[in-house]
């Protein structure tokens, strides 16, 4: 599953996708995509992971109707074409795991992705049963990453996850949460337990993770996945009617979505960010944040000032 460089022909193909064009990706940015998406190594293994992935909460919780699934099929296709890999799901997300499994198999893309899901229940056997169901739904013999969702019964599940990793049922172990109030506990866990990934919320306005958690993950060799990058969409409301600053082009930023994602990715401790979408155009735009330059420390502060921080 090595990340292959995009050919110039595939770049031009992307430009021709419905809803995409010069207004979304200027020619200079499209030519940047002749290179592979930026990757960062997973500290515990050295495996390269592309920096933009996909969240499936709400958007992939759909039925079997073609009208509901076709846009998601296109989202996955564009993600694969642009080099994105990590798909994050959970039993909590309704039908999302099943939809991911169905669509990746139906499109022939199943082996192009890095699959992450979660255990979200209490009790050892209940956790085992749920994780086995997730493997079936997502059509995986081995799950790339299994995480304890929102730290529910995490002590019990981490023991099972370590055993499953030793047995080869999963490749990596992680824990997750989506609120600032959980950051301190996440920090304590990564300092006291052997895990490969930690997932939490971080954005251009919600920067509590910068205080200690991001540094703790980096110091302990734990890969970081960022959720809530758009603050449930409220960031777009904050910049409604505003024009991107001209200097954003220095960082190959072509949209507000990329502006917010590149702020996150410019932190060296972040391995991957997982914006969720069911819109193929938005998926391609999000993936575009994984190409080109990233802001330095001064650029990050200029970006924060734009949204009033």
Short mmCIF file of C-alpha atoms in Angstrom, two decimals:
data_model
loop_
_atom_site.label_atom_id
_atom_site.label_comp_id
_atom_site.label_asym_id
_atom_site.label_seq_id
_atom_site.Cartn_x
_atom_site.Cartn_y
_atom_site.Cartn_z
CA UNK A 1 0.00 0.00 0.00
CA UNK A 2 2.79 2.42 -0.80
CA UNK A 3 1.79 5.92 -1.83
CA UNK A 4 2.37 6.40 -5.56
CA UNK A 5 3.20 9.74 -7.10
CA UNK A 6 0.42 11.21 -9.21
CA UNK A 7 1.16 11.49 -12.89
CA UNK A 8 0.57 14.74 -14.77
CA UNK A 9 -2.25 12.97 -16.60
CA UNK A 10 -3.98 12.08 -13.32
CA UNK A 11 -3.60 15.68 -12.14
CA UNK A 12 -5.33 16.95 -15.25
CA UNK A 13 -8.01 14.31 -14.80
CA UNK A 14 -8.70 15.71 -11.34
CA UNK A 15 -9.13 19.16 -12.80
CA UNK A 16 -11.83 17.79 -15.06
CA UNK A 17 -13.90 16.18 -12.31
CA UNK A 18 -17.42 17.56 -11.98
CA UNK A 19 -17.40 20.62 -9.77
CA UNK A 20 -13.65 21.08 -9.94
CA UNK A 21 -11.74 23.59 -11.97
CA UNK A 22 -9.49 26.61 -11.86
CA UNK A 23 -11.63 28.29 -9.23
CA UNK A 24 -10.93 25.41 -6.83
CA UNK A 25 -7.43 24.39 -7.87
CA UNK A 26 -5.35 26.96 -9.76
CA UNK A 27 -3.01 25.45 -12.36
CA UNK A 28 0.04 26.06 -10.16
CA UNK A 29 -1.53 24.00 -7.37
CA UNK A 30 -2.56 21.24 -9.74
CA UNK A 31 1.01 20.98 -10.95
CA UNK A 32 2.13 20.70 -7.31
CA UNK A 33 0.02 17.53 -7.18
CA UNK A 34 2.37 15.91 -9.67
CA UNK A 35 4.12 14.98 -6.42
CA UNK A 36 2.66 12.58 -3.87
CA UNK A 37 0.62 13.81 -0.94
CA UNK A 38 2.74 14.71 2.06
CA UNK A 39 3.23 11.80 4.44
CA UNK A 40 4.50 11.49 7.99
CA UNK A 41 5.87 8.35 9.64
CA UNK A 42 3.93 6.44 12.28
CA UNK A 43 6.47 6.60 15.14
CA UNK A 44 6.02 3.02 16.35
CA UNK A 45 6.72 1.50 12.93
CA UNK A 46 8.07 4.13 10.55
CA UNK A 47 5.23 3.42 8.09
CA UNK A 48 4.43 6.49 5.99
CA UNK A 49 0.86 7.76 6.38
CA UNK A 50 -0.64 10.46 4.10
CA UNK A 51 -1.58 13.51 6.14
CA UNK A 52 -5.22 13.95 5.04
CA UNK A 53 -7.76 11.22 5.64
CA UNK A 54 -11.54 10.94 5.94
CA UNK A 55 -13.98 10.90 8.84
CA UNK A 56 -17.29 9.05 8.40
CA UNK A 57 -19.46 10.30 11.26
CA UNK A 58 -22.96 11.25 9.97
CA UNK A 59 -21.92 11.51 6.31
CA UNK A 60 -21.51 7.74 5.76
CA UNK A 61 -24.49 6.73 7.90
CA UNK A 62 -26.78 6.15 4.90
CA UNK A 63 -29.05 3.47 3.52
CA UNK A 64 -28.69 1.28 0.46
CA UNK A 65 -30.23 3.69 -2.05
CA UNK A 66 -27.96 4.51 -4.98
CA UNK A 67 -28.82 8.21 -4.62
CA UNK A 68 -27.31 8.14 -1.12
CA UNK A 69 -24.28 6.01 -1.91
CA UNK A 70 -23.12 7.38 -5.25
CA UNK A 71 -21.69 10.64 -3.81
CA UNK A 72 -19.82 8.61 -1.19
CA UNK A 73 -18.40 6.35 -3.88
CA UNK A 74 -17.08 9.46 -5.61
CA UNK A 75 -15.64 10.76 -2.34
CA UNK A 76 -13.65 7.54 -1.94
CA UNK A 77 -12.52 7.60 -5.55
CA UNK A 78 -11.20 11.15 -5.32
CA UNK A 79 -9.54 10.40 -2.02
CA UNK A 80 -7.74 7.42 -3.57
CA UNK A 81 -6.81 9.36 -6.70
CA UNK A 82 -5.22 12.11 -4.62
CA UNK A 83 -3.31 9.77 -2.31
CA UNK A 84 -5.43 9.90 0.86
CA UNK A 85 -5.57 6.65 2.84
CA UNK A 86 -6.91 6.77 6.39
CA UNK A 87 -10.66 6.19 6.74
CA UNK A 88 -11.89 6.55 10.32
CA UNK A 89 -15.16 5.02 11.50
CA UNK A 90 -16.88 3.58 14.57
CA UNK A 91 -19.81 1.36 15.62
CA UNK A 92 -21.25 4.59 17.05
CA UNK A 93 -21.62 5.97 13.51
CA UNK A 94 -24.69 3.96 12.55
CA UNK A 95 -24.24 2.25 9.17
CA UNK A 96 -20.91 3.91 8.40
CA UNK A 97 -18.70 0.86 8.86
CA UNK A 98 -20.94 -1.24 6.62
CA UNK A 99 -21.11 1.49 3.97
CA UNK A 100 -17.33 1.87 3.98
CA UNK A 101 -16.91 -1.87 3.57
CA UNK A 102 -19.51 -2.12 0.80
CA UNK A 103 -18.24 0.85 -1.21
CA UNK A 104 -14.53 0.16 -0.98
CA UNK A 105 -15.18 -3.41 -2.14
CA UNK A 106 -17.58 -2.39 -4.92
CA UNK A 107 -15.20 0.22 -6.34
CA UNK A 108 -12.17 -2.06 -6.29
CA UNK A 109 -10.40 0.34 -3.94
CA UNK A 110 -10.39 -1.89 -0.86
CA UNK A 111 -6.61 -2.30 -0.71
CA UNK A 112 -5.90 1.38 -1.27
CA UNK A 113 -6.88 2.53 2.21
CA UNK A 114 -5.74 2.48 5.83
CA UNK A 115 -8.78 1.41 7.90
CA UNK A 116 -9.38 2.74 11.40
CA UNK A 117 -12.36 2.05 13.59
CA UNK A 118 -13.17 1.84 17.29
CA UNK A 119 -14.57 -0.20 20.13
CA UNK A 120 -17.43 1.60 21.89
CA UNK A 121 -18.94 -0.54 24.61
CA UNK A 122 -18.25 -1.82 28.13
CA UNK A 123 -16.94 -5.25 29.05
CA UNK A 124 -14.29 -7.50 27.55
CA UNK A 125 -16.53 -9.93 25.66
CA UNK A 126 -18.86 -7.18 24.46
CA UNK A 127 -15.80 -5.39 23.10
CA UNK A 128 -14.55 -8.50 21.33
CA UNK A 129 -17.96 -9.13 19.79
CA UNK A 130 -18.22 -5.54 18.59
CA UNK A 131 -14.73 -5.49 17.09
CA UNK A 132 -15.34 -8.79 15.27
CA UNK A 133 -18.52 -7.26 13.84
CA UNK A 134 -16.53 -4.23 12.69
CA UNK A 135 -14.07 -6.47 10.85
CA UNK A 136 -16.97 -8.16 9.06
CA UNK A 137 -18.72 -4.90 8.19
CA UNK A 138 -15.59 -3.23 6.86
CA UNK A 139 -14.56 -6.48 5.12
CA UNK A 140 -11.15 -6.64 6.71
CA UNK A 141 -9.23 -9.70 7.82
CA UNK A 142 -6.91 -7.38 9.71
CA UNK A 143 -7.84 -3.89 10.90
CA UNK A 144 -5.11 -1.31 10.44
CA UNK A 145 -6.03 0.63 13.57
CA UNK A 146 -8.44 -0.18 16.40
CA UNK A 147 -9.11 2.58 18.90
CA UNK A 148 -10.97 2.86 22.20
CA UNK A 149 -13.76 5.31 21.40
CA UNK A 150 -14.07 8.22 23.82
CA UNK A 151 -12.16 6.18 26.42
CA UNK A 152 -15.20 3.98 27.19
CA UNK A 153 -13.92 1.17 29.47
CA UNK A 154 -10.45 1.88 28.10
CA UNK A 155 -8.49 -0.16 30.64
CA UNK A 156 -10.40 -3.31 29.72
CA UNK A 157 -10.20 -2.76 25.98
CA UNK A 158 -6.53 -1.81 25.84
CA UNK A 159 -5.63 -5.25 27.22
CA UNK A 160 -7.66 -6.89 24.46
CA UNK A 161 -6.23 -4.60 21.80
CA UNK A 162 -2.66 -5.40 22.79
CA UNK A 163 -3.48 -9.10 22.64
CA UNK A 164 -5.11 -8.68 19.22
CA UNK A 165 -2.07 -6.77 17.98
CA UNK A 166 0.23 -9.56 19.17
CA UNK A 167 -2.01 -12.05 17.34
CA UNK A 168 -2.01 -9.99 14.13
CA UNK A 169 -5.75 -9.18 14.16
CA UNK A 170 -4.97 -5.46 14.26
CA UNK A 171 -1.84 -3.56 13.29
CA UNK A 172 -2.04 -0.55 15.61
CA UNK A 173 -3.68 0.37 18.94
CA UNK A 174 -5.15 3.76 19.81
CA UNK A 175 -7.43 5.81 22.04
CA UNK A 176 -9.72 8.70 21.10
CA UNK A 177 -11.81 11.58 22.38
CA UNK A 178 -13.31 14.70 20.89
CA UNK A 179 -13.47 17.18 23.80
CA UNK A 180 -10.90 19.46 25.41
CA UNK A 181 -11.94 18.16 28.84
CA UNK A 182 -10.46 14.75 27.94
CA UNK A 183 -7.02 16.05 26.93
CA UNK A 184 -5.46 15.64 30.35
CA UNK A 185 -6.60 12.02 30.62
CA UNK A 186 -5.36 11.27 27.10
CA UNK A 187 -1.99 12.69 28.07
CA UNK A 188 -1.85 10.47 31.15
CA UNK A 189 -2.72 7.38 29.10
CA UNK A 190 -0.08 7.93 26.43
CA UNK A 191 2.51 8.45 29.15
CA UNK A 192 1.59 5.28 31.04
CA UNK A 193 0.46 2.79 28.38
CA UNK A 194 1.91 1.35 25.19
CA UNK A 195 -0.22 2.68 22.34
CA UNK A 196 0.48 3.63 18.73
CA UNK A 197 -2.11 6.36 18.07
CA UNK A 198 -4.06 9.01 19.91
CA UNK A 199 -6.97 10.88 18.32
CA UNK A 200 -8.37 14.15 19.63
CA UNK A 201 -9.81 17.53 18.68
CA UNK A 202 -7.63 20.43 17.58
CA UNK A 203 -8.28 23.38 15.30
CA UNK A 204 -7.20 26.92 14.53
CA UNK A 205 -9.48 28.23 17.31
CA UNK A 206 -9.46 25.29 19.74
CA UNK A 207 -5.77 25.07 20.57
CA UNK A 208 -5.72 23.52 24.03
CA UNK A 209 -3.81 20.53 22.64
CA UNK A 210 -0.84 22.83 22.06
CA UNK A 211 -0.40 23.29 25.79
CA UNK A 212 0.83 19.75 26.49
CA UNK A 213 -0.94 16.96 24.62
CA UNK A 214 0.68 17.37 21.21
CA UNK A 215 4.15 17.58 22.72
CA UNK A 216 3.46 14.58 24.95
CA UNK A 217 2.44 12.49 21.94
CA UNK A 218 5.55 13.50 20.03
CA UNK A 219 7.82 12.83 23.02
CA UNK A 220 6.27 9.40 23.60
CA UNK A 221 6.36 8.37 19.95
CA UNK A 222 2.59 8.25 19.54
CA UNK A 223 1.00 9.13 16.19
CA UNK A 224 -1.67 11.85 16.26
CA UNK A 225 -4.98 11.89 14.37
CA UNK A 226 -6.97 15.13 14.57
CA UNK A 227 -10.76 15.20 14.61
CA UNK A 228 -13.14 18.19 14.60
CA UNK A 229 -10.83 20.24 12.31
CA UNK A 230 -13.70 22.49 11.20
CA UNK A 231 -15.37 22.63 14.63
CA UNK A 232 -18.54 20.98 13.26
CA UNK A 233 -18.54 23.55 10.45
CA UNK A 234 -18.60 26.62 12.69
CA UNK A 235 -15.23 27.79 11.33
CA UNK A 236 -16.79 28.41 7.95
CA UNK A 237 -19.41 30.64 9.58
CA UNK A 238 -16.60 32.60 11.22
CA UNK A 239 -15.10 33.52 7.83
CA UNK A 240 -18.33 33.88 5.88
CA UNK A 241 -18.03 36.82 3.51
CA UNK A 242 -14.26 37.07 4.05
CA UNK A 243 -11.74 36.69 1.24
CA UNK A 244 -8.68 34.53 1.67
CA UNK A 245 -5.65 36.72 2.41
CA UNK A 246 -3.32 37.04 -0.57
CA UNK A 247 -0.40 35.66 1.41
CA UNK A 248 -2.26 32.33 1.80
CA UNK A 249 -1.03 31.49 -1.70
CA UNK A 250 2.51 31.28 -0.27
CA UNK A 251 1.35 28.09 1.43
CA UNK A 252 -0.55 26.76 -1.61
CA UNK A 253 -3.87 27.44 0.11
CA UNK A 254 -6.80 27.78 -2.28
CA UNK A 255 -9.84 27.63 0.01
CA UNK A 256 -10.89 28.25 3.60
CA UNK A 257 -11.05 24.49 4.13
CA UNK A 258 -7.39 24.15 3.17
CA UNK A 259 -6.57 27.19 5.30
CA UNK A 260 -7.96 25.45 8.40
CA UNK A 261 -6.46 22.06 7.57
CA UNK A 262 -2.99 23.38 6.78
CA UNK A 263 -2.90 25.22 10.10
CA UNK A 264 -3.38 21.84 11.80
CA UNK A 265 -0.95 19.98 9.56
CA UNK A 266 1.74 22.58 10.13
CA UNK A 267 2.14 21.30 13.68
CA UNK A 268 4.96 18.73 13.52
CA UNK A 269 3.29 16.34 15.98
CA UNK A 270 0.23 15.83 13.76
CA UNK A 271 0.24 12.75 11.54
CA UNK A 272 -3.19 12.94 9.94
CA UNK A 273 -6.34 15.06 9.98
CA UNK A 274 -9.73 13.48 9.21
CA UNK A 275 -12.32 15.97 7.92
CA UNK A 276 -15.65 14.32 7.16
CA UNK A 277 -17.67 14.97 4.02
CA UNK A 278 -20.17 13.36 1.67
CA UNK A 279 -19.47 15.92 -1.04
CA UNK A 280 -16.94 14.82 -3.69
CA UNK A 281 -15.89 18.41 -4.45
CA UNK A 282 -15.23 19.07 -0.77
CA UNK A 283 -13.34 15.78 -0.49
CA UNK A 284 -11.00 16.80 -3.30
CA UNK A 285 -10.54 20.23 -1.74
CA UNK A 286 -9.71 18.67 1.63
CA UNK A 287 -7.20 16.30 0.05
CA UNK A 288 -5.58 19.31 -1.61
CA UNK A 289 -4.43 20.45 1.82
CA UNK A 290 -1.94 17.58 1.75
CA UNK A 291 0.05 19.14 -1.11
CA UNK A 292 2.41 22.08 -1.36
CA UNK A 293 3.92 24.20 1.38
CA UNK A 294 2.92 24.38 5.02
CA UNK A 295 3.06 27.53 7.16
CA UNK A 296 5.95 28.16 9.52
CA UNK A 297 5.51 29.52 13.06
CA UNK A 298 5.01 33.11 11.86
CA UNK A 299 2.56 31.94 9.22
CA UNK A 300 0.56 30.02 11.83
CA UNK A 301 0.13 33.11 13.96
CA UNK A 302 -0.92 35.19 10.96
CA UNK A 303 -3.51 32.54 10.20
CA UNK A 304 -4.83 32.61 13.75
CA UNK A 305 -5.17 36.38 13.58
CA UNK A 306 -7.39 36.07 10.52
CA UNK A 307 -10.02 34.24 12.57
CA UNK A 308 -9.72 36.68 15.46
CA UNK A 309 -7.20 34.98 17.73
#
